[in-house]
PDB file of C-alpha atoms in Angstrom:
ATOM      1  CA  MET A1252       4.692  28.527   1.553  1.00  0.00           C
ATOM      2  CA  SER A1253       3.957  25.222  -0.300  1.00  0.00           C
ATOM      3  CA  GLU A1254       0.995  23.136   0.318  1.00  0.00           C
ATOM      4  CA  HIS A1255       3.263  19.924   0.255  1.00  0.00           C
ATOM      5  CA  ARG A1256       6.244  19.350   2.695  1.00  0.00           C
ATOM      6  CA  PHE A1257       9.414  18.239   0.790  1.00  0.00           C
ATOM      7  CA  THR A1258       9.658  14.529   1.117  1.00  0.00           C
ATOM      8  CA  ASP A1259      12.709  12.273   2.162  1.00  0.00           C
ATOM      9  CA  GLY A1260      12.123   8.358   1.473  1.00  0.00           C
ATOM     10  CA  ASN A1261       9.316   6.461   0.127  1.00  0.00           C
ATOM     11  CA  LEU A1262       6.769   4.198   1.780  1.00  0.00           C
ATOM     12  CA  LEU A1263       4.865   1.702  -0.216  1.00  0.00           C
ATOM     13  CA  VAL A1264       1.627   0.778   1.459  1.00  0.00           C
ATOM     14  CA  LEU A1265       0.274  -2.567  -0.184  1.00  0.00           C
ATOM     15  CA  TYR A1266      -3.170  -3.001   0.971  1.00  0.00           C
ATOM     16  CA  ALA A1267      -3.686  -6.666   0.853  1.00  0.00           C
ATOM     17  CA  ILE A1268      -7.122  -7.111   3.216  1.00  0.00           C
ATOM     18  CA  HIS A1269      -9.162  -9.699   1.582  1.00  0.00           C
ATOM     19  CA  LYS A1270     -11.713 -12.223   2.701  1.00  0.00           C
ATOM     20  CA  SER A1271     -10.709 -15.350   0.575  1.00  0.00           C
ATOM     21  CA  LYS A1272     -10.948 -18.642   2.147  1.00  0.00           C
ATOM     22  CA  GLN A1273      -8.526 -20.265  -0.024  1.00  0.00           C
ATOM     23  CA  VAL A1274      -5.673 -18.621   1.799  1.00  0.00           C
ATOM     24  CA  ALA A1275      -6.984 -19.208   5.131  1.00  0.00           C
ATOM     25  CA  ALA A1276      -6.958 -22.726   4.493  1.00  0.00           C
ATOM     26  CA  GLY A1277      -3.367 -22.792   3.006  1.00  0.00           C
ATOM     27  CA  GLY A1278      -4.365 -22.286  -0.468  1.00  0.00           C
ATOM     28  CA  ASP A1279      -2.929 -19.573  -3.055  1.00  0.00           C
ATOM     29  CA  LEU A1280      -3.484 -15.953  -2.987  1.00  0.00           C
ATOM     30  CA  PRO A1281      -6.472 -14.841  -4.836  1.00  0.00           C
ATOM     31  CA  ASP A1282      -5.451 -13.292  -8.399  1.00  0.00           C
ATOM     32  CA  TYR A1283      -6.650  -9.990  -7.304  1.00  0.00           C
ATOM     33  CA  ILE A1284      -3.899  -9.825  -4.709  1.00  0.00           C
ATOM     34  CA  LYS A1285      -1.403 -11.156  -6.884  1.00  0.00           C
ATOM     35  CA  GLU A1286      -2.054  -8.078  -9.135  1.00  0.00           C
ATOM     36  CA  ARG A1287      -1.468  -5.774  -6.339  1.00  0.00           C
ATOM     37  CA  ILE A1288       1.985  -7.768  -5.679  1.00  0.00           C
ATOM     38  CA  LYS A1289       2.844  -7.265  -9.494  1.00  0.00           C
ATOM     39  CA  VAL A1290       1.771  -3.427  -9.207  1.00  0.00           C
ATOM     40  CA  GLY A1291       4.069  -3.137  -6.012  1.00  0.00           C
ATOM     41  CA  LEU A1292       7.110  -4.744  -7.769  1.00  0.00           C
ATOM     42  CA  GLU A1293       6.678  -2.299 -10.818  1.00  0.00           C
ATOM     43  CA  THR A1294       6.412   0.694  -8.370  1.00  0.00           C
ATOM     44  CA  TYR A1295       9.316  -0.316  -6.394  1.00  0.00           C
ATOM     45  CA  GLY A1296      11.318  -0.742  -9.488  1.00  0.00           C
ATOM     46  CA  MET A1297      10.329   2.595 -10.612  1.00  0.00           C
ATOM     47  CA  ILE A1298      11.523   4.036  -7.245  1.00  0.00           C
ATOM     48  CA  MET A1299      14.787   2.302  -7.400  1.00  0.00           C
ATOM     49  CA  LYS A1300      15.461   3.540 -11.242  1.00  0.00           C
ATOM     50  CA  SER A1301      14.410   7.303 -10.525  1.00  0.00           C
ATOM     51  CA  ARG A1302      14.483   8.553  -7.140  1.00  0.00           C
ATOM     52  CA  PRO A1303      17.435  10.115  -5.565  1.00  0.00           C
ATOM     53  CA  ASP A1304      16.297   8.756  -1.956  1.00  0.00           C
ATOM     54  CA  LYS A1305      15.516   5.355  -3.117  1.00  0.00           C
ATOM     55  CA  HIS A1306      17.843   3.876  -0.340  1.00  0.00           C
ATOM     56  CA  LYS A1307      15.135   5.192   2.285  1.00  0.00           C
ATOM     57  CA  THR A1308      12.352   3.275   0.867  1.00  0.00           C
ATOM     58  CA  MET A1309      10.211   0.976   3.104  1.00  0.00           C
ATOM     59  CA  VAL A1310       7.166  -1.450   2.363  1.00  0.00           C
ATOM     60  CA  MET A1311       4.222  -1.831   4.494  1.00  0.00           C
ATOM     61  CA  ILE A1312       1.923  -4.797   3.817  1.00  0.00           C
ATOM     62  CA  VAL A1313      -1.923  -4.356   5.317  1.00  0.00           C
ATOM     63  CA  GLY A1314      -3.618  -7.577   5.989  1.00  0.00           C
ATOM     64  CA  ALA A1315      -4.026 -10.833   8.249  1.00  0.00           C
ATOM     65  CA  ARG A1316      -0.483 -12.369   9.422  1.00  0.00           C
ATOM     66  CA  GLY A1317      -0.970 -15.581   7.237  1.00  0.00           C
ATOM     67  CA  PRO A1318      -1.801 -13.902   3.694  1.00  0.00           C
ATOM     68  CA  ALA A1319       0.513 -10.893   4.488  1.00  0.00           C
ATOM     69  CA  GLU A1320       3.569 -13.475   5.053  1.00  0.00           C
ATOM     70  CA  LYS A1321       2.532 -15.009   1.634  1.00  0.00           C
ATOM     71  CA  VAL A1322       2.570 -11.474  -0.079  1.00  0.00           C
ATOM     72  CA  LYS A1323       6.044 -10.656   1.801  1.00  0.00           C
ATOM     73  CA  GLN A1324       7.369 -13.930   0.280  1.00  0.00           C
ATOM     74  CA  GLU A1325       6.370 -12.918  -3.205  1.00  0.00           C
ATOM     75  CA  LEU A1326       7.693  -9.223  -2.784  1.00  0.00           C
ATOM     76  CA  VAL A1327      11.147 -10.718  -1.385  1.00  0.00           C
ATOM     77  CA  LYS A1328      10.928 -13.211  -4.685  1.00  0.00           C
ATOM     78  CA  GLY A1329      10.543 -10.089  -6.882  1.00  0.00           C
ATOM     79  CA  GLY A1330      13.715  -8.494  -5.541  1.00  0.00           C
ATOM     80  CA  ILE A1331      12.465  -6.054  -2.629  1.00  0.00           C
ATOM     81  CA  ARG A1332      14.916  -6.804   0.544  1.00  0.00           C
ATOM     82  CA  ASP A1333      13.398  -8.518   3.377  1.00  0.00           C
ATOM     83  CA  GLU A1334      14.321  -5.986   6.034  1.00  0.00           C
ATOM     84  CA  ILE A1335      12.393  -3.102   4.481  1.00  0.00           C
ATOM     85  CA  ILE A1336       9.270  -4.848   4.698  1.00  0.00           C
ATOM     86  CA  ALA A1337       6.770  -4.754   7.609  1.00  0.00           C
ATOM     87  CA  ILE A1338       3.515  -6.133   8.182  1.00  0.00           C
ATOM     88  CA  ASP A1339       0.501  -4.412   9.448  1.00  0.00           C
ATOM     89  CA  THR A1340      -2.173  -6.733  11.073  1.00  0.00           C
ATOM     90  CA  ASP A1341      -3.888  -4.047  12.994  1.00  0.00           C
ATOM     91  CA  SER A1342      -5.580  -2.012  10.529  1.00  0.00           C
ATOM     92  CA  GLN A1343      -9.132  -3.804   9.499  1.00  0.00           C
ATOM     93  CA  ASN A1344      -9.923  -1.456   6.552  1.00  0.00           C
ATOM     94  CA  MET A1345      -9.054   1.654   4.537  1.00  0.00           C
ATOM     95  CA  ALA A1346      -9.754   4.202   7.032  1.00  0.00           C
ATOM     96  CA  GLN A1347      -7.801   2.385   9.756  1.00  0.00           C
ATOM     97  CA  THR A1348      -4.666   2.221   7.301  1.00  0.00           C
ATOM     98  CA  ILE A1349      -4.638   5.778   6.418  1.00  0.00           C
ATOM     99  CA  SER A1350      -4.954   6.592  10.167  1.00  0.00           C
ATOM    100  CA  ARG A1351      -1.758   4.193  10.933  1.00  0.00           C
ATOM    101  CA  VAL A1352       0.011   5.750   7.854  1.00  0.00           C
ATOM    102  CA  THR A1353      -0.749   9.368   9.042  1.00  0.00           C
ATOM    103  CA  ASP A1354       0.584   8.579  12.759  1.00  0.00           C
ATOM    104  CA  MET A1355       3.644   7.029  11.527  1.00  0.00           C
ATOM    105  CA  ILE A1356       4.545  10.064   9.373  1.00  0.00           C
ATOM    106  CA  ARG A1357       3.071  13.007  11.297  1.00  0.00           C
ATOM    107  CA  SER A1358       5.864  13.644  13.359  1.00  0.00           C
ATOM    108  CA  LYS A1359       8.525  13.854  10.527  1.00  0.00           C
ATOM    109  CA  PRO A1360       9.513  17.077   9.082  1.00  0.00           C
ATOM    110  CA  ASN A1361      10.028  15.826   5.844  1.00  0.00           C
ATOM    111  CA  PRO A1362       7.771  12.564   5.709  1.00  0.00           C
ATOM    112  CA  PRO A1363       8.016  10.220   2.767  1.00  0.00           C
ATOM    113  CA  PHE A1364       6.169   9.967  -0.575  1.00  0.00           C
ATOM    114  CA  ILE A1365       3.453   7.388  -0.036  1.00  0.00           C
ATOM    115  CA  TYR A1366       2.642   5.025  -2.891  1.00  0.00           C
ATOM    116  CA  PHE A1367      -0.920   3.295  -1.739  1.00  0.00           C
ATOM    117  CA  ILE A1368      -1.383   0.042  -3.800  1.00  0.00           C
ATOM    118  CA  GLY A1369      -4.889  -1.319  -3.707  1.00  0.00           C
ATOM    119  CA  SER A1370      -7.888  -2.497  -5.872  1.00  0.00           C
ATOM    120  CA  ILE A1371      -8.868  -0.233  -8.635  1.00  0.00           C
ATOM    121  CA  TRP A1372     -12.026  -0.155  -7.180  1.00  0.00           C
ATOM    122  CA  LEU A1373     -10.918   1.458  -3.975  1.00  0.00           C
ATOM    123  CA  HIS A1374      -9.784   4.523  -5.519  1.00  0.00           C
ATOM    124  CA  ASP A1375     -12.844   6.706  -4.776  1.00  0.00           C
ATOM    125  CA  ILE A1376     -12.796   5.650  -1.071  1.00  0.00           C
ATOM    126  CA  PHE A1377      -9.134   6.310  -1.018  1.00  0.00           C
ATOM    127  CA  LYS A1378      -9.713   9.831  -2.226  1.00  0.00           C
ATOM    128  CA  SER A1379     -12.312  10.615   0.096  1.00  0.00           C
ATOM    129  CA  THR A1380     -10.506   9.167   3.120  1.00  0.00           C
ATOM    130  CA  ILE A1381      -7.307  11.110   2.394  1.00  0.00           C
ATOM    131  CA  MET A1382      -8.672  14.531   1.606  1.00  0.00           C
ATOM    132  CA  GLY A1383      -8.598  15.314   5.360  1.00  0.00           C
ATOM    133  CA  ARG A1384      -6.008  13.042   6.838  1.00  0.00           C
ATOM    134  CA  LEU A1385      -3.171  13.240   4.413  1.00  0.00           C
ATOM    135  CA  LYS A1386      -3.759  16.956   2.977  1.00  0.00           C
ATOM    136  CA  GLY A1387      -0.286  18.263   2.479  1.00  0.00           C
ATOM    137  CA  TYR A1388       1.571  15.089   1.970  1.00  0.00           C
ATOM    138  CA  LYS A1389       2.730  13.533  -1.481  1.00  0.00           C
ATOM    139  CA  VAL A1390       0.473  10.433  -2.046  1.00  0.00           C
ATOM    140  CA  GLN A1391       0.069   8.387  -5.206  1.00  0.00           C
ATOM    141  CA  PHE A1392      -2.577   5.659  -5.437  1.00  0.00           C
ATOM    142  CA  TYR A1393      -1.932   2.871  -7.917  1.00  0.00           C
ATOM    143  CA  GLY A1394      -5.047   0.778  -8.536  1.00  0.00           C
ATOM    144  CA  ALA A1395      -4.455  -2.952  -9.491  1.00  0.00           C
ATOM    145  CA  LEU A1396      -6.984  -4.892 -11.817  1.00  0.00           C
ATOM    146  CA  ASP A1397      -9.751  -6.658  -9.759  1.00  0.00           C
ATOM    147  CA  HIS A1398     -12.371  -8.326 -11.613  1.00  0.00           C
ATOM    148  CA  ARG A1399     -14.631  -8.770  -8.680  1.00  0.00           C
ATOM    149  CA  PRO A1400     -17.827  -6.915  -8.272  1.00  0.00           C
ATOM    150  CA  VAL A1401     -17.593  -3.377  -6.644  1.00  0.00           C
ATOM    151  CA  ASP A1402     -19.436  -4.120  -3.870  1.00  0.00           C
ATOM    152  CA  GLU A1403     -17.613  -7.123  -2.874  1.00  0.00           C
ATOM    153  CA  VAL A1404     -14.212  -4.995  -2.899  1.00  0.00           C
ATOM    154  CA  GLU A1405     -15.937  -2.401  -0.815  1.00  0.00           C
ATOM    155  CA  ARG A1406     -17.101  -4.899   1.834  1.00  0.00           C
ATOM    156  CA  GLU A1407     -13.546  -5.769   2.498  1.00  0.00           C
TER     157      GLU A1407
END
């Protein structure tokens, strides 16, 4: 039997957890979150053009309520339908996010293809976290540009 299950649908996870004070004060989203939005919109566009199960696509934004709502607004402006976007405000880090995704898809006989969008600096953490938890699932990591120091990214 194949190591991977057949997929049915697509799940874009846009990891938008950050510690920026400017958004909390009602300001604009940080550039590194805008980069993730850009990658998310590009990924969504690729799915819509190439996947036969494109009509079964969901987007999950991970982050605090206020900033996540701003991310959602940008995604909707970019062409993603509002009704397919969910916000996860419970997850506080990468491990909790992966656990939440695993819990969502575990019971599905044909789980979705998962596209995880985060800072390019999170790739190693992502790989080590998914090795055990998402083994057998189809997962793709897309790293967005992030000009902050690695240790600052890892603290988030």
